[in-house]
Amino acid sequence: MTFDRSVKIAPSILSADFADFGREIQAIEAQGADWVHVDVMDNHFVPNLTFGPPAVKAFRPHVKTVMDVHLMIAPVDPSIEAYADAGADILTAHVEAGPHIHRTLQAIRAAGMKAGVALNPGTPAEAVSHVLDLADLVCVMTVNPGFGGQKFVDMTAKIRRLREMIGDRPVHIEIDGGVDPTTAPLVVSAGADVLVAGSAVFRGGSVADPAPYGANIAAIRAAARG
C-alpha cells in the first residue's frame, strides 16, 4: 500500500447480501471500490454481532484491493494475531476499547498490518494525539457504532483538528457513518480522504445487477471532489 491523500471509497460489506459475500466483494471492486471495509462487532463493545476471523479469512481471497478491518470489539489485543492470519491489510481498534491503545497499535504493526485507531462521536481528537506516530489511519465515527444506515453526526470540527494534528505524517483520515453524496463533501473539505459507505453504495443494486453500485460509488466520489 503506497500512501496518498486521494479520496478513496471503502464500501462496508455490512450492507451487502450476507448469503453472497464473495460475489458482492467482487462486484463492488469491479464497480470502482478502492478498499473493502469489514465491520467486526462483538455484541459487547457495540450492540450487534457480525463477523469473526474465520469470516474475514473467507473474504480475503475475493478482495483484490485493500481489506480494511474495523474492530468494534473489546478487548482487542487477544484477537490481533487472528486477524493478521485472516489477511487484514489494515486493522483498526477503538481508543475507547481498552486502556492501552499505544500497546495495541504497536501489536497491530508488529503483526504486519497497518494500524488504525477509531474515535467514537463523543471522544475528542486529542485522545489520539500521543499515538499518531504509531497510526496509519484515524477513523472518525460519524454515527454511534453498532448499526448500519444511521443518520450522519457532524464531526467536521474534529476532522479539521485531526488534520492539523497529523500534519505531514502519512496518516489517513477515514470517515465511517452516514456517508453519502450530501455528507461526503463536508468531510473531505475538512481533511478526510477515506470514505466508508454502506447503504449509500449498495442501495438499488445486487450481484445480479451491480451497475447501481458503480453509479453510487461514482456519485459519492464526484460529490467528494466537488
Short mmCIF file of C-alpha atoms in Angstrom, two decimals:
data_model
loop_
_atom_site.label_atom_id
_atom_site.label_comp_id
_atom_site.label_asym_id
_atom_site.label_seq_id
_atom_site.Cartn_x
_atom_site.Cartn_y
_atom_site.Cartn_z
CA MET A 1 0.00 0.00 0.00
CA THR A 2 1.51 3.29 -1.08
CA PHE A 3 0.24 6.33 0.77
CA ASP A 4 -1.65 9.10 -0.96
CA ARG A 5 -4.39 11.50 0.02
CA SER A 6 -6.66 10.97 -2.98
CA VAL A 7 -10.25 10.25 -1.99
CA LYS A 8 -10.87 6.54 -1.53
CA ILE A 9 -14.30 4.91 -1.33
CA ALA A 10 -14.47 1.92 1.02
CA PRO A 11 -17.85 0.18 0.81
CA SER A 12 -18.88 -1.54 4.05
CA ILE A 13 -19.95 -5.10 3.36
CA LEU A 14 -22.23 -4.86 6.39
CA SER A 15 -24.76 -3.65 3.78
CA ALA A 16 -24.05 -6.49 1.33
CA ASP A 17 -26.02 -9.70 0.84
CA PHE A 18 -24.83 -11.88 3.73
CA ALA A 19 -25.52 -15.03 1.68
CA ASP A 20 -23.21 -13.99 -1.17
CA PHE A 21 -20.22 -12.11 0.23
CA GLY A 22 -17.67 -13.39 -2.25
CA ARG A 23 -19.53 -12.17 -5.30
CA GLU A 24 -20.60 -8.97 -3.53
CA ILE A 25 -16.94 -8.11 -2.86
CA GLN A 26 -16.01 -8.86 -6.46
CA ALA A 27 -18.93 -6.71 -7.66
CA ILE A 28 -18.06 -3.61 -5.64
CA GLU A 29 -14.40 -3.81 -6.67
CA ALA A 30 -15.37 -4.19 -10.32
CA GLN A 31 -17.65 -1.16 -9.90
CA GLY A 32 -14.89 1.09 -8.57
CA ALA A 33 -14.39 0.47 -4.86
CA ASP A 34 -10.89 1.43 -3.68
CA TRP A 35 -10.97 -0.53 -0.41
CA VAL A 36 -13.30 -3.12 1.14
CA HIS A 37 -14.41 -2.23 4.68
CA VAL A 38 -15.25 -5.05 7.10
CA ASP A 39 -17.12 -4.10 10.30
CA VAL A 40 -16.42 -6.54 13.12
CA MET A 41 -18.85 -6.24 16.05
CA ASP A 42 -18.96 -8.30 19.23
CA ASN A 43 -22.34 -7.57 20.90
CA HIS A 44 -20.31 -6.26 23.85
CA PHE A 45 -18.42 -3.12 22.82
CA VAL A 46 -21.29 -2.39 20.42
CA PRO A 47 -24.87 -3.74 20.39
CA ASN A 48 -24.58 -6.02 17.37
CA LEU A 49 -22.77 -9.20 16.32
CA THR A 50 -21.23 -9.59 12.87
CA PHE A 51 -18.01 -11.28 11.74
CA GLY A 52 -15.02 -13.00 13.30
CA PRO A 53 -11.62 -14.11 11.99
CA PRO A 54 -12.95 -17.15 10.05
CA ALA A 55 -15.33 -14.94 8.06
CA VAL A 56 -12.60 -12.38 7.38
CA LYS A 57 -10.32 -15.20 6.21
CA ALA A 58 -13.08 -16.37 3.87
CA PHE A 59 -13.45 -12.85 2.44
CA ARG A 60 -9.70 -12.49 1.83
CA PRO A 61 -9.38 -14.40 -1.49
CA HIS A 62 -12.10 -12.22 -3.01
CA VAL A 63 -10.51 -8.89 -2.00
CA LYS A 64 -8.03 -7.67 -4.62
CA THR A 65 -7.76 -4.10 -3.32
CA VAL A 66 -7.31 -3.37 0.41
CA MET A 67 -9.13 -5.21 3.20
CA ASP A 68 -9.84 -2.60 5.85
CA VAL A 69 -10.97 -4.37 9.04
CA HIS A 70 -12.63 -2.21 11.69
CA LEU A 71 -12.76 -3.90 15.09
CA MET A 72 -15.68 -2.74 17.21
CA ILE A 73 -14.73 -5.22 19.90
CA ALA A 74 -13.25 -5.20 23.40
CA PRO A 75 -10.70 -6.34 24.33
CA VAL A 76 -8.75 -6.10 21.08
CA ASP A 77 -5.27 -7.41 21.85
CA PRO A 78 -6.11 -11.15 22.15
CA SER A 79 -7.56 -11.09 18.61
CA ILE A 80 -4.79 -9.24 16.75
CA GLU A 81 -2.88 -12.32 15.58
CA ALA A 82 -6.09 -13.99 14.40
CA TYR A 83 -6.95 -11.04 12.16
CA ALA A 84 -3.38 -10.91 10.86
CA ASP A 85 -3.67 -14.61 9.98
CA ALA A 86 -7.03 -13.91 8.34
CA GLY A 87 -5.34 -11.45 5.98
CA ALA A 88 -6.39 -7.98 7.13
CA ASP A 89 -4.35 -5.23 5.46
CA ILE A 90 -5.48 -2.56 7.93
CA LEU A 91 -6.69 -3.33 11.44
CA THR A 92 -8.44 -0.55 13.33
CA ALA A 93 -9.07 -0.57 17.07
CA HIS A 94 -11.15 1.90 19.07
CA VAL A 95 -9.36 4.14 21.52
CA GLU A 96 -12.32 3.53 23.86
CA ALA A 97 -11.98 -0.28 23.71
CA GLY A 98 -9.17 -0.64 26.23
CA PRO A 99 -6.69 1.16 28.46
CA HIS A 100 -3.57 0.57 26.34
CA ILE A 101 -4.19 1.85 22.80
CA HIS A 102 -0.45 2.60 22.39
CA ARG A 103 0.40 -1.06 23.01
CA THR A 104 -2.48 -2.20 20.79
CA LEU A 105 -1.21 -0.17 17.84
CA GLN A 106 2.32 -1.46 18.41
CA ALA A 107 1.00 -5.03 18.37
CA ILE A 108 -1.02 -4.48 15.16
CA ARG A 109 2.07 -3.17 13.37
CA ALA A 110 4.25 -5.94 14.81
CA ALA A 111 1.81 -8.46 13.32
CA GLY A 112 2.45 -6.99 9.87
CA MET A 113 -0.68 -4.89 9.37
CA LYS A 114 -1.32 -1.18 9.02
CA ALA A 115 -2.67 0.20 12.30
CA GLY A 116 -5.83 2.25 12.61
CA VAL A 117 -7.34 3.98 15.63
CA ALA A 118 -11.04 4.86 15.78
CA LEU A 119 -12.84 7.61 17.68
CA ASN A 120 -16.50 7.48 18.70
CA PRO A 121 -18.54 10.70 18.30
CA GLY A 122 -18.18 11.56 21.99
CA THR A 123 -14.38 11.17 22.03
CA PRO A 124 -12.21 14.23 21.26
CA ALA A 125 -9.45 14.32 18.65
CA GLU A 126 -6.91 14.85 21.42
CA ALA A 127 -7.45 11.27 22.60
CA VAL A 128 -5.12 10.10 19.80
CA SER A 129 -2.58 12.93 19.98
CA HIS A 130 0.09 10.72 21.58
CA VAL A 131 -0.29 7.75 19.22
CA LEU A 132 -0.28 9.46 15.81
CA ASP A 133 3.29 8.26 15.16
CA LEU A 134 2.05 4.67 15.53
CA ALA A 135 -1.09 5.10 13.43
CA ASP A 136 -1.54 4.69 9.69
CA LEU A 137 -5.20 5.70 9.83
CA VAL A 138 -7.57 7.57 12.14
CA CYS A 139 -11.21 6.55 11.77
CA VAL A 140 -13.71 9.22 12.79
CA MET A 141 -17.09 7.72 13.59
CA THR A 142 -19.89 9.93 12.31
CA VAL A 143 -22.52 7.68 13.88
CA ASN A 144 -22.50 5.82 17.17
CA PRO A 145 -21.13 2.40 16.18
CA GLY A 146 -23.17 -0.76 16.14
CA PHE A 147 -25.62 -0.47 13.26
CA GLY A 148 -25.62 0.44 9.58
CA GLY A 149 -27.90 3.00 7.99
CA GLN A 150 -27.75 5.62 10.75
CA LYS A 151 -28.04 9.38 10.38
CA PHE A 152 -24.78 11.30 9.95
CA VAL A 153 -23.43 13.15 13.02
CA ASP A 154 -21.44 16.24 12.02
CA MET A 155 -17.83 15.79 13.14
CA THR A 156 -16.22 18.28 10.75
CA ALA A 157 -14.60 20.29 13.56
CA LYS A 158 -12.98 17.10 14.89
CA ILE A 159 -11.79 16.16 11.39
CA ARG A 160 -10.20 19.60 10.90
CA ARG A 161 -8.48 19.30 14.28
CA LEU A 162 -7.10 15.86 13.39
CA ARG A 163 -5.85 17.16 10.04
CA GLU A 164 -3.90 19.87 11.93
CA MET A 165 -2.55 17.35 14.44
CA ILE A 166 -1.47 14.87 11.76
CA GLY A 167 0.48 17.49 9.83
CA ASP A 168 2.76 15.85 7.27
CA ARG A 169 2.55 12.35 8.78
CA PRO A 170 1.37 9.68 6.28
CA VAL A 171 -1.87 9.05 8.17
CA HIS A 172 -5.27 8.63 6.51
CA ILE A 173 -8.41 10.17 7.98
CA GLU A 174 -11.30 7.78 7.45
CA ILE A 175 -14.96 8.62 7.96
CA ASP A 176 -17.42 5.90 8.95
CA GLY A 177 -21.14 6.51 9.24
CA GLY A 178 -23.82 8.20 7.18
CA VAL A 179 -21.54 8.93 4.21
CA ASP A 180 -23.42 9.76 1.00
CA PRO A 181 -23.16 12.39 -1.77
CA THR A 182 -24.51 15.04 0.62
CA THR A 183 -22.11 14.43 3.51
CA ALA A 184 -19.01 13.38 1.52
CA PRO A 185 -18.00 16.93 0.50
CA LEU A 186 -18.32 18.15 4.10
CA VAL A 187 -15.86 15.62 5.47
CA VAL A 188 -13.42 15.75 2.55
CA SER A 189 -13.22 19.55 2.72
CA ALA A 190 -12.40 19.16 6.43
CA GLY A 191 -9.49 16.80 5.65
CA ALA A 192 -10.80 13.25 5.24
CA ASP A 193 -9.55 11.01 2.43
CA VAL A 194 -11.16 7.58 3.06
CA LEU A 195 -14.96 7.36 2.98
CA VAL A 196 -16.72 4.27 4.32
CA ALA A 197 -20.20 3.91 2.87
CA GLY A 198 -22.62 1.04 3.31
CA SER A 199 -26.24 1.58 2.35
CA ALA A 200 -25.27 4.54 0.13
CA VAL A 201 -23.21 2.15 -2.06
CA PHE A 202 -25.35 -0.98 -2.01
CA ARG A 203 -28.73 0.74 -2.37
CA GLY A 204 -30.59 -0.28 -5.53
CA GLY A 205 -28.12 -2.91 -6.72
CA SER A 206 -27.35 -6.60 -6.38
CA VAL A 207 -24.84 -9.17 -7.56
CA ALA A 208 -27.16 -9.79 -10.50
CA ASP A 209 -27.41 -6.06 -11.22
CA PRO A 210 -24.25 -4.37 -9.88
CA ALA A 211 -24.38 -1.26 -12.06
CA PRO A 212 -26.12 0.77 -9.30
CA TYR A 213 -23.11 0.05 -7.05
CA GLY A 214 -20.87 1.75 -9.60
CA ALA A 215 -23.26 4.67 -10.02
CA ASN A 216 -23.47 5.12 -6.24
CA ILE A 217 -19.67 4.96 -5.81
CA ALA A 218 -19.20 7.43 -8.66
CA ALA A 219 -21.77 9.82 -7.17
CA ILE A 220 -20.03 9.82 -3.78
CA ARG A 221 -16.63 10.30 -5.39
CA ALA A 222 -17.84 13.15 -7.62
CA ALA A 223 -19.50 14.91 -4.70
CA ALA A 224 -16.38 14.49 -2.55
CA ARG A 225 -14.22 16.07 -5.26
CA GLY A 226 -16.63 18.98 -5.54
#
